[in-house]
Coordinates of C-alpha atoms and ligand atoms in Angstrom, one line a residue:
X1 CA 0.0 0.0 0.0
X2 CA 1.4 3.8 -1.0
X3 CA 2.0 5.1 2.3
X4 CA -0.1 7.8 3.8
X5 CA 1.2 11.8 4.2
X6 CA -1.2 14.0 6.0
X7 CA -1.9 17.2 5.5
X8 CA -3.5 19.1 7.9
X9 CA -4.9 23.0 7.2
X10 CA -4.4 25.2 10.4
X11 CA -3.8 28.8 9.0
X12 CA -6.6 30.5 9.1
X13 CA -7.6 33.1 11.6
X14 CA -10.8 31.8 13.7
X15 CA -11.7 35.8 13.4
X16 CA -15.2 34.6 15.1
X17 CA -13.9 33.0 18.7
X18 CA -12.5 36.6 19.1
X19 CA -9.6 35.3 21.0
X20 CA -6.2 35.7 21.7
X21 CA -5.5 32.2 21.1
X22 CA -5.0 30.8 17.9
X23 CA -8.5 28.9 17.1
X24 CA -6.4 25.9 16.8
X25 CA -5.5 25.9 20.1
X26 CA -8.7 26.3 21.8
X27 CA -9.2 22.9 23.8
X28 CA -12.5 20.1 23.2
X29 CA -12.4 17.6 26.2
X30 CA -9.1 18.8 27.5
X31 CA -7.4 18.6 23.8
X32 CA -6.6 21.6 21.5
X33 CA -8.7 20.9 18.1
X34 CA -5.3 20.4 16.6
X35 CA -4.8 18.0 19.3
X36 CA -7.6 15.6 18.2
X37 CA -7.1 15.7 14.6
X38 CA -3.8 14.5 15.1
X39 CA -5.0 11.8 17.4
X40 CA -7.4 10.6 14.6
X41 CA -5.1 10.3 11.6
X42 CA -2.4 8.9 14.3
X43 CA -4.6 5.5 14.2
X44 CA -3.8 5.4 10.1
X45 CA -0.3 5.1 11.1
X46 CA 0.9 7.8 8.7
X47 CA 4.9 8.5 7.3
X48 CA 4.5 12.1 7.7
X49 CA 2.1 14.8 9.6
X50 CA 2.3 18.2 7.8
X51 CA 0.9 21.4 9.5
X52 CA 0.1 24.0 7.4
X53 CA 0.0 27.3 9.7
X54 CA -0.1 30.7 9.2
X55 CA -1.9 32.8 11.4
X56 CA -0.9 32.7 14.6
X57 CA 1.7 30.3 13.3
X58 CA 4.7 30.4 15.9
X59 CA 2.3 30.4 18.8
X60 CA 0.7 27.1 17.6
X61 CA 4.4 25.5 16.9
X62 CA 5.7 26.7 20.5
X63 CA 2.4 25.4 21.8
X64 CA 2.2 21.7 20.3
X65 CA 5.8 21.0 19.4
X66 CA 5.4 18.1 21.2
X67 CA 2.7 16.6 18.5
X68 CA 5.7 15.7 16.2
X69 CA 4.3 16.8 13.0
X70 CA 6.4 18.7 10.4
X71 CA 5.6 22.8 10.2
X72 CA 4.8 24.4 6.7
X73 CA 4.2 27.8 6.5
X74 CA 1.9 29.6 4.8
X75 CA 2.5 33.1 4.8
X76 CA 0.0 34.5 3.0
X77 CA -3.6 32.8 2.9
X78 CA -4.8 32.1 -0.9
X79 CA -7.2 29.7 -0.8
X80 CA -7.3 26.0 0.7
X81 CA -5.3 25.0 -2.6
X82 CA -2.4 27.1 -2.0
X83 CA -2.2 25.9 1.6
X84 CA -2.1 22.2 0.4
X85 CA 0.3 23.5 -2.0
X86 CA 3.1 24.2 0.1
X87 CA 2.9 20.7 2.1
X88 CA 3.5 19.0 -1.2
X89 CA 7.0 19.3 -1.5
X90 CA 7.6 16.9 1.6
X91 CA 5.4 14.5 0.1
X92 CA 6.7 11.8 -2.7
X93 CA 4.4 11.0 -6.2
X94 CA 3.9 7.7 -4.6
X95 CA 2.5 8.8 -1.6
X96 CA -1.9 8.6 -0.7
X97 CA -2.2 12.7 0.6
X98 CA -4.9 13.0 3.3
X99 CA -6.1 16.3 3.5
X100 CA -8.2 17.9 6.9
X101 CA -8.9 20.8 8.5
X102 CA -7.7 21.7 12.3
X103 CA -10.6 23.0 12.9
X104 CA -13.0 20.3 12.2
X105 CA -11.9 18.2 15.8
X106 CA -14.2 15.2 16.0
X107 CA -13.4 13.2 12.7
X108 CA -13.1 9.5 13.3
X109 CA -10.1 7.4 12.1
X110 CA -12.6 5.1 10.7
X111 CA -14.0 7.4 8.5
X112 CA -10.7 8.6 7.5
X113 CA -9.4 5.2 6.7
X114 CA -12.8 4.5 4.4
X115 CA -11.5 7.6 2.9
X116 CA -7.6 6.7 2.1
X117 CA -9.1 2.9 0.8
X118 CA -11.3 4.4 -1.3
X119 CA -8.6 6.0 -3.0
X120 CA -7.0 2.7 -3.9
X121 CA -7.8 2.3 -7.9
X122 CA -6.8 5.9 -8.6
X123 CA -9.7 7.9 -7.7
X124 CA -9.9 11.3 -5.7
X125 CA -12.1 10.9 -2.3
X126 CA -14.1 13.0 -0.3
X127 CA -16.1 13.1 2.7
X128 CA -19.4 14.6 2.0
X129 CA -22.7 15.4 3.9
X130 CA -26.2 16.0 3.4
X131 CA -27.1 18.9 5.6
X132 CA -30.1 21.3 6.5
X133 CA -28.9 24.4 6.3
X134 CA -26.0 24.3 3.6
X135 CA -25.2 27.9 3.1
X136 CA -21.5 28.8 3.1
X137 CA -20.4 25.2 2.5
X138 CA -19.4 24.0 -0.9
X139 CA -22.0 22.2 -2.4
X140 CA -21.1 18.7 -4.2
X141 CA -22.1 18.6 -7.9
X142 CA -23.5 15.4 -9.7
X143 CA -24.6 13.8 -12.9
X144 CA -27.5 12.4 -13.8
X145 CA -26.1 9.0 -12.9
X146 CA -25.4 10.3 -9.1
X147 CA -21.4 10.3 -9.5
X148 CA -19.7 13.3 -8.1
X149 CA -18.0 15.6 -11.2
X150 CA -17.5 18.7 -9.0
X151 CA -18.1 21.2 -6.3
X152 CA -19.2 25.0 -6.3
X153 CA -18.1 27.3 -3.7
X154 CA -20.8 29.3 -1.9
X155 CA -20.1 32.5 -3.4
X156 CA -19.9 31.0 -6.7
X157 CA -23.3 29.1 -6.7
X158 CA -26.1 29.3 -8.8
X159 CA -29.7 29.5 -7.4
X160 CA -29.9 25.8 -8.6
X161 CA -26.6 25.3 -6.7
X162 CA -27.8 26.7 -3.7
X163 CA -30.5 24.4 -3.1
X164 CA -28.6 21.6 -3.1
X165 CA -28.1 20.4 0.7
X166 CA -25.1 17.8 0.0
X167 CA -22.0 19.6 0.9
X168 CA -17.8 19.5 1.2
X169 CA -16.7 18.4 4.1
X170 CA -13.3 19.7 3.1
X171 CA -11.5 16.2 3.7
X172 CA -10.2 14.5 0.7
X173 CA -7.8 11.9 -0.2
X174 CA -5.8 11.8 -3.5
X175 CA -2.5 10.0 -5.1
X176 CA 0.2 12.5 -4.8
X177 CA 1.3 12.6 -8.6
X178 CA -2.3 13.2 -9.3
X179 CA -2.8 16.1 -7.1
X180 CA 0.6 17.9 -7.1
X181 CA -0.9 17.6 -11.1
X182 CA -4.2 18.8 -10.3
X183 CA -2.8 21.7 -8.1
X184 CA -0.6 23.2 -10.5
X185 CA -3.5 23.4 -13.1
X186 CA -6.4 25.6 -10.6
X187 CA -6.3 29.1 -10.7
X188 CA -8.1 31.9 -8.4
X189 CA -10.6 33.3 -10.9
X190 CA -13.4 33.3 -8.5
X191 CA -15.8 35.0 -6.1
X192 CA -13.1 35.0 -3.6
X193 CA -9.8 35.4 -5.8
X194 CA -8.6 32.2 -3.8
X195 CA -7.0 28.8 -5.1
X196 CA -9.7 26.7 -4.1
X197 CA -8.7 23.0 -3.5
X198 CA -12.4 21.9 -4.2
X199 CA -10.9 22.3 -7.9
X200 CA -9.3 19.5 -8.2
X201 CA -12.2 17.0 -7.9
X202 CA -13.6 18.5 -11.8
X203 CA -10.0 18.0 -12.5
X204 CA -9.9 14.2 -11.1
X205 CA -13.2 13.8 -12.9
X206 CA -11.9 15.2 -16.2
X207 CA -9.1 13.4 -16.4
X208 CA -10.6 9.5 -15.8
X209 CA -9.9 9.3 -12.3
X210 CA -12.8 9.9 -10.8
X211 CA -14.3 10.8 -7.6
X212 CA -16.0 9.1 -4.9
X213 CA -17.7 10.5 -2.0
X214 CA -17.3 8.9 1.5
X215 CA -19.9 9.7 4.7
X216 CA -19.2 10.2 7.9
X217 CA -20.4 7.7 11.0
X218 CA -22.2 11.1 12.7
X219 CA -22.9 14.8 11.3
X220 CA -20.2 15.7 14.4
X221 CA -17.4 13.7 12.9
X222 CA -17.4 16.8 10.2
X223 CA -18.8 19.9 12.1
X224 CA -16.0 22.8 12.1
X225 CA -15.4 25.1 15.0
X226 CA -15.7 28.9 14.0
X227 CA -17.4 30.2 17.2
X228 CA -17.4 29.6 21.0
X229 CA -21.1 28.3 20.5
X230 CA -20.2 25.9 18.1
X231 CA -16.9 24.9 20.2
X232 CA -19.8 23.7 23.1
X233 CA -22.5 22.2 21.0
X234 CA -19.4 19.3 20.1
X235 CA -17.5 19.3 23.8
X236 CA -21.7 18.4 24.7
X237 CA -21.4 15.9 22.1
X238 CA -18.1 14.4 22.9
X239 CA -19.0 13.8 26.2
X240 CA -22.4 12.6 25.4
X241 CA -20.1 10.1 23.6
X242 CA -18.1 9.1 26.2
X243 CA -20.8 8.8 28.8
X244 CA -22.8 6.0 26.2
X245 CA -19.5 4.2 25.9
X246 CA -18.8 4.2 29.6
X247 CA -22.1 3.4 30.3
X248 CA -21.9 0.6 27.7
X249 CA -19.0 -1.1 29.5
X250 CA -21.2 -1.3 32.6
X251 CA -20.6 2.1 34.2
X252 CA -23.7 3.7 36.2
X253 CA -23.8 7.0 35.9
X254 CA -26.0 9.2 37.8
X255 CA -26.3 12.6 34.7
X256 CA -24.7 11.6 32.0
X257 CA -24.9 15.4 30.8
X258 CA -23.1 16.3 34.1
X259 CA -19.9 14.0 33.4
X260 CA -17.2 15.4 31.9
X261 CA -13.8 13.1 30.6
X262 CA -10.6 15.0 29.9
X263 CA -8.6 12.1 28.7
X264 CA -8.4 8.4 27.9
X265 CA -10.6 6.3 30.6
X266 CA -10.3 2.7 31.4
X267 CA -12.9 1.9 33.4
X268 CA -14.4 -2.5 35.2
X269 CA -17.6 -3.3 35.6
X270 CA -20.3 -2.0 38.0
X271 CA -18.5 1.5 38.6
X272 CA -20.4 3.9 39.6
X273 CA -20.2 8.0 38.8
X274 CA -22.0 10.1 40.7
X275 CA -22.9 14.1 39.5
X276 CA -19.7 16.3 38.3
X277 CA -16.8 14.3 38.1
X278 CA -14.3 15.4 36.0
X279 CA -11.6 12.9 34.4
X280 CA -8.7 14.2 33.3
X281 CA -5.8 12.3 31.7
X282 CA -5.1 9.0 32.0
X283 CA -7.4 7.1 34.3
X284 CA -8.1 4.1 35.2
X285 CA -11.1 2.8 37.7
X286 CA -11.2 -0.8 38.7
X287 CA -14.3 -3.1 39.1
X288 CA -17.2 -1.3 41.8
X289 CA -15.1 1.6 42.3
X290 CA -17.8 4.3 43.7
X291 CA -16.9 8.2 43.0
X292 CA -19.2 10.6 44.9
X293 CA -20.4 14.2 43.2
X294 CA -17.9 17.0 42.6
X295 CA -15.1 14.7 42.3
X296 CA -11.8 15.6 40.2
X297 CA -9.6 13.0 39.1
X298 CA -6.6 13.4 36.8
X299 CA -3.8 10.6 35.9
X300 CA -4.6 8.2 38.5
X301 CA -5.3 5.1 39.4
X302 CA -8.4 3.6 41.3
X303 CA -8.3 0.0 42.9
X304 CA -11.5 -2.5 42.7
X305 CA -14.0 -1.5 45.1
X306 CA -12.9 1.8 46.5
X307 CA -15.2 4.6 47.2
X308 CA -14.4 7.8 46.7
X309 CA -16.4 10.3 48.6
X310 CA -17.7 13.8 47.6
X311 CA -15.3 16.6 46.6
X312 CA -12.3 14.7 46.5
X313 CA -9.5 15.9 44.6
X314 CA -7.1 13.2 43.2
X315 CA -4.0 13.7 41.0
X316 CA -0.7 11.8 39.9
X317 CA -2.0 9.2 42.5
X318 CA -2.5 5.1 43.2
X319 CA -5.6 4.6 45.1
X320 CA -5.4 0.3 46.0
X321 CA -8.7 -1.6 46.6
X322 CA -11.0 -1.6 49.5
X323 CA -10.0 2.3 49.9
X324 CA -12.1 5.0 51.5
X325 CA -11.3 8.4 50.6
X326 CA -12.9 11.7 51.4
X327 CA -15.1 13.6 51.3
X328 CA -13.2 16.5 51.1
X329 CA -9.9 14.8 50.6
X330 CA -6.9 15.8 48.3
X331 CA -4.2 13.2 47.0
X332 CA -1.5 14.9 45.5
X333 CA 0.8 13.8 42.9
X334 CA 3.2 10.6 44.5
X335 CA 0.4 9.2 46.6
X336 CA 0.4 5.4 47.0
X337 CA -2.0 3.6 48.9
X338 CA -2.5 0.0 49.6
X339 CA -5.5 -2.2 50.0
X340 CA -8.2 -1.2 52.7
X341 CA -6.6 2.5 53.7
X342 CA -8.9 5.4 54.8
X343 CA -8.3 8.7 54.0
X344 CA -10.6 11.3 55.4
X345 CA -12.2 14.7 55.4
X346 CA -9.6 17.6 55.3
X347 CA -6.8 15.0 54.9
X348 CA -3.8 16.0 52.2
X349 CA -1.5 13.5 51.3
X350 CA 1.7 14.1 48.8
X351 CA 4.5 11.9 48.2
X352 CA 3.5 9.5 50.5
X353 CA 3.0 5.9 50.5
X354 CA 0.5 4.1 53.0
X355 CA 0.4 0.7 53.6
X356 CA -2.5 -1.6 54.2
X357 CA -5.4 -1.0 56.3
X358 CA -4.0 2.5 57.6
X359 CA -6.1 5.3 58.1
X360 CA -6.0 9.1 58.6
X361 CA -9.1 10.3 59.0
X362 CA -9.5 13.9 60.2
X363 CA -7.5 17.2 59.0
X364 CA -4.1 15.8 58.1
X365 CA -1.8 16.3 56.2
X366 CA 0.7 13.5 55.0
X367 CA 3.7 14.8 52.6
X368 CA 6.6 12.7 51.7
X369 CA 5.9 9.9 54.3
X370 CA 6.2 6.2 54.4
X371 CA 3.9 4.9 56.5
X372 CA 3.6 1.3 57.0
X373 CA 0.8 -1.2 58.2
X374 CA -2.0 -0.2 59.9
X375 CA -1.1 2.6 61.0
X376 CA -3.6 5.3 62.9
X377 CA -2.9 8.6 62.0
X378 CA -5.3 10.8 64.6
X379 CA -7.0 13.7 64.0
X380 CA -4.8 17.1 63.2
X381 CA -1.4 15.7 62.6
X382 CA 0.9 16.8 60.2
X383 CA 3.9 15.9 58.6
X384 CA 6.7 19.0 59.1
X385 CA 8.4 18.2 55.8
X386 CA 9.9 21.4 54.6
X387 CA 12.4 23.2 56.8
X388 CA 12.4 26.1 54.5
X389 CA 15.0 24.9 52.5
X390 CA 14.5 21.5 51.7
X391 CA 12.3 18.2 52.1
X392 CA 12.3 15.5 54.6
X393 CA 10.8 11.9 54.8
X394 CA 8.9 11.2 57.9
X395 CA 8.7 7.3 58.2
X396 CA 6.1 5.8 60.1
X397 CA 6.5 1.9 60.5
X398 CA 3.8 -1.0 60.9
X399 CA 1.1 -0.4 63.8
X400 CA 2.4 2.7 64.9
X401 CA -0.9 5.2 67.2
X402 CA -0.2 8.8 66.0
X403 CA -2.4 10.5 68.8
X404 CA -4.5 14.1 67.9
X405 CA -2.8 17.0 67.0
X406 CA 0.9 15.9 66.2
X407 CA 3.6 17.3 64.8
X408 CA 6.5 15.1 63.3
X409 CA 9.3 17.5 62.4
X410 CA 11.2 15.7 59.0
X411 CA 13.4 13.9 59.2
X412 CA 11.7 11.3 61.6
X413 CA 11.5 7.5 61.8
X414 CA 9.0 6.2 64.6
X415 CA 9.3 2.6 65.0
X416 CA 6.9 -0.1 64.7
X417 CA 4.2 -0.3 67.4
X418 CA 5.1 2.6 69.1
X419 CA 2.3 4.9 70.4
X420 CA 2.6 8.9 70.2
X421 CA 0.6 10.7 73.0
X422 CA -2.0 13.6 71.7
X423 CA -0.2 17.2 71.0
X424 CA 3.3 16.2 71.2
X425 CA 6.1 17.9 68.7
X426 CA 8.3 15.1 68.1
X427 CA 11.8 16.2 67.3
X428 CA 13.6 12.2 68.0
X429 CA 13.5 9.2 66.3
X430 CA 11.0 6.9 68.9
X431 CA 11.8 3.4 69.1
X432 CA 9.9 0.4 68.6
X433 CA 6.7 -0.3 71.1
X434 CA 7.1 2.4 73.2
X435 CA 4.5 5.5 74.1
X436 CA 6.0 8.6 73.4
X437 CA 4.4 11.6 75.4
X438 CA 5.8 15.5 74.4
X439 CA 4.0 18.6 75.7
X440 CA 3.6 21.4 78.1
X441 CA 2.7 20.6 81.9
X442 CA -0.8 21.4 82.2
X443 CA -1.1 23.7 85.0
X444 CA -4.1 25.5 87.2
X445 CA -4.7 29.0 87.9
X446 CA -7.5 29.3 90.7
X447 CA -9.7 32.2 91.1
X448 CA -8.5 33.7 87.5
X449 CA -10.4 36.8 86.3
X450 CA -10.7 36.9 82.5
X451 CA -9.8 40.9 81.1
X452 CA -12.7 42.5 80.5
X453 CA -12.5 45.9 78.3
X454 CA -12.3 49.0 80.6
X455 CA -13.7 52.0 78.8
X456 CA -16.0 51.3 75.8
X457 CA -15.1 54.0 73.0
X458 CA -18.5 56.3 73.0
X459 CA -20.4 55.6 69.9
Ligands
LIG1 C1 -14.0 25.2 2.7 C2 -14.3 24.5 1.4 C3 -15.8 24.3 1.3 C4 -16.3 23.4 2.4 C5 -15.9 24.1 3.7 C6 -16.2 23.1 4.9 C7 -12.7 25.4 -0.2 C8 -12.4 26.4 -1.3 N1 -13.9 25.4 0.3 O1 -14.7 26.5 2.7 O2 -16.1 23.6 0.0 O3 -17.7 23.2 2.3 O4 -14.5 24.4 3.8 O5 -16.0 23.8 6.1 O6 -11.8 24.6 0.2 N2 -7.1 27.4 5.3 C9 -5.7 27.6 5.2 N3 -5.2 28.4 4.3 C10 -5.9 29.2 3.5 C11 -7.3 29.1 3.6 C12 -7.9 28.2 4.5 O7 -5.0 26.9 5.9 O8 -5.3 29.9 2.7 C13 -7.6 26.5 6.2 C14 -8.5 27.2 7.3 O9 -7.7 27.4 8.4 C15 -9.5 26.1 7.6 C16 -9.7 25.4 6.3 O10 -8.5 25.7 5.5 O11 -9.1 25.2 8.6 C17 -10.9 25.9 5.5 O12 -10.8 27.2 5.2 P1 -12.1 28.2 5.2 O13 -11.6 29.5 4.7 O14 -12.8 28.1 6.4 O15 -12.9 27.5 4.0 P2 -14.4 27.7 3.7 O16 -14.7 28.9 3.0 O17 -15.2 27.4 4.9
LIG2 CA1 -14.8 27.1 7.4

């Protein structure tokens, strides 16, 4: 098979989001739109990934440099032609060109791989649509027998034309030799004194090669972005998307419209998503994990049956099984917890790893600890990692009673079994199975009169 070069059309302007930020750049689900239509073509396993840019054009490179595409520049905006134009180049005769725009974010690889097949005895391809309200598109041309011999711009339509509700998607698939042919032989003498690459399919047709017109799984897989408004109609539909799928893999989920998935999820059986979660990055949630409303997860890891309570925060995290976290908890990025560990309300945790069965309940906070097995952690301790300067480990061995309200000043190591009294600062390493008791002598003072204010300020 020819191998595939993409070419993908990102220099135009997005005038309409009236933003800042190239249009490109805006983000669907977490992703720019660039983003996402490089995922797509990704699956077709491509040789080469050309960006044509322009506006905005060193932003966009700076921005997604890690994408590993190859940058063409088009300095001055002609006409969709003259930006496929200046990819060509880079691509050999005996190459299949695939041709999208950035800005159209939801295309599926399937419908793009229809697309390149399609081209396989020579003929130009095209993704085409019927729609309802087809003004501003191209509209696709036929013959009498139903095969596609062109398409007329908008501005260059007939009333005849006009009616017709078929339209360009914009995404085409040729031979190389055939279009770098095709290319050099369109000029800009219309409405728009542009090079329009919708030229080339008369040309394909003129010639013998033909065209053929593909059609997309859903109406979204080929719906541009141009506005804000139209940017939320397809992160709604996206989501809606990934809600059926999730939901198809045995997922409950209490509003599917108040779900939102940032990411790639892999989810077991018989999870259960209550209102406003948000997944973000690379997630995965084992068999019966629960998640409470107003829950945030990014990059982490959920073992089989956990629950996850409302308005927990989790990122760059390993949650094991049997966990109970929150509500109102926060696992920061290095957290690892075993099997059957609670974390509570008001409890952060970074860099820390807790072993089975521990728990910290109440107002903690845990940052780059080792705690071991079963393990209390009472209610207002924390973990005095940072002595202004730099970090410490606090290590916290097997079966170990942290009382209420201590502090262990980093570096510490507190021995297995040992038992730290309520409110102490601990300073010293405390050896294995002892009790460890550390605060002021509570003293008495009888027949104390509490200040009372002297002279109330007049009014
Ligand atoms: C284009 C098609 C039209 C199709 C419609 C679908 C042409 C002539 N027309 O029209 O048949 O129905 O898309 O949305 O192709 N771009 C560049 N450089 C340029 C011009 C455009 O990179 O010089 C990029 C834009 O960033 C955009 C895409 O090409 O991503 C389409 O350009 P746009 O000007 O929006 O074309 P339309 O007039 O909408
Ligand atoms: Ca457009």
């Amino acid at each position: 098979m020819a191998p595939l070069h993409v070419v993908i059309l990102a220099a135009g302007q997005g005038k309409r989001m009236k933003s800042r930020l190239p249009k490109v750049l805006h983000r669907l689900a977490g992703r720019t739109l660039l983003e996402h239509v490089a995922a797509a073509v990704q699956k077709l396993d491509p040789a080469t990934i050309h960006v044509v840019y322009g506006h905005g054009g060193s932003q966009v490179r700076d921005a997604q440099s890690a994408l590993g595409v190859q940058w063409v520049e088009q300095r001055e905006q002609l006409g969709t032609g003259h930006a496929v134009e200046q990819a060509m180049p880079g691509i050999p005769d005996e190459a299949t060109v695939l041709v999208l725009y950035a800005d159209v974010p939801l295309i599926a690889a399937g419908t793009l791989r229809e697309t390149v097949t399609a081209t396989a005895d020579g003929s130009l391809a095209l993704i085409t649509t019927p729609v309802d309200d087809a003004s501003g598109y191209g509209r696709i041309l036929r013959d009498d027998d139903g095969c596609v011999i062109g398409i007329v711009e908008d501005k260059d339509a007939n009333d005849d034309q006009r009616s017709i509700r078929e339209i360009n998607t914009g995404i085409l698939a040729a031979g190389a030799a055939s279009l770098r042919g095709w290319l050099g032989r369109i000029d800009n003498n219309n409405a728009q004194g542009e090079r329009y690459l919708t030229d080339v399919i008369a040309l394909a047709v003129s010639d013998g090669d033909g065209a053929r017109s593909i059609s997309p799984g859903a109406l979204e897989e080929v719906l541009g972005v141009n506005d804000r408004s139209q940017l939320a109609k397809l992160e709604r539909y996206y989501q809606h998307q990934q809600a059926e799928r999730l939901m198809g893999e045995g997922v409950t989920i209490a509003d599917p419209s108040r779900l939102d998935i940032r990411g790639e999820v892999d989810v077991g059986q018989d999870v259960s998503l209550d209102v406003n979660v948000i997944l973000e990055g690379n997630v995965v949630i084992a068999e019966g994990v629960r998640i409470g409303p107003n829950c945030i997860i990014k990059d982490a890891e959920i073992g089989a049956g956990s629950e996850i309570h409302a308005n927990t925060v989790i990122e760059q995290a390993r949650v094991g099984s049997g966990c109970r976290i929150g509500p109102y908890a926060r696992l920061r990025p290095g957290t690892d917890l075993a099997e059957e560990v609670h974390i509570g309300n008001f409890v952060e945790v970074k860099n820390t790893r807790v072993g089975r069965g521990s728990k910290a309940n109440h107002l903690t906070y845990l940052g780059d600890s080792r705690i071991g097995k079963k393990v209390n952690v009472g209610a207002g301790t924390i973990t005095c990692n940072y002595d202004g300067a730099e970090k410490h480990t606090t290590i916290i061995e097997d079966d170990v009673f942290v009382g209420s309200g201590v502090e262990l000043v980093a570096p510490i190591t507190v021995r297995a079994g040992a038992t730290i009294g309520a409110g102490a600062t601990v300073t010293k390493d405390i050896p294995s199975g002892v009790l460890s008791v550390n605060r002021g002598r509570q003293t008495t003072v009888e027949n104390w009169a509490r200040p009372t204010k002297k002279n109330k300020a007049p009014k």
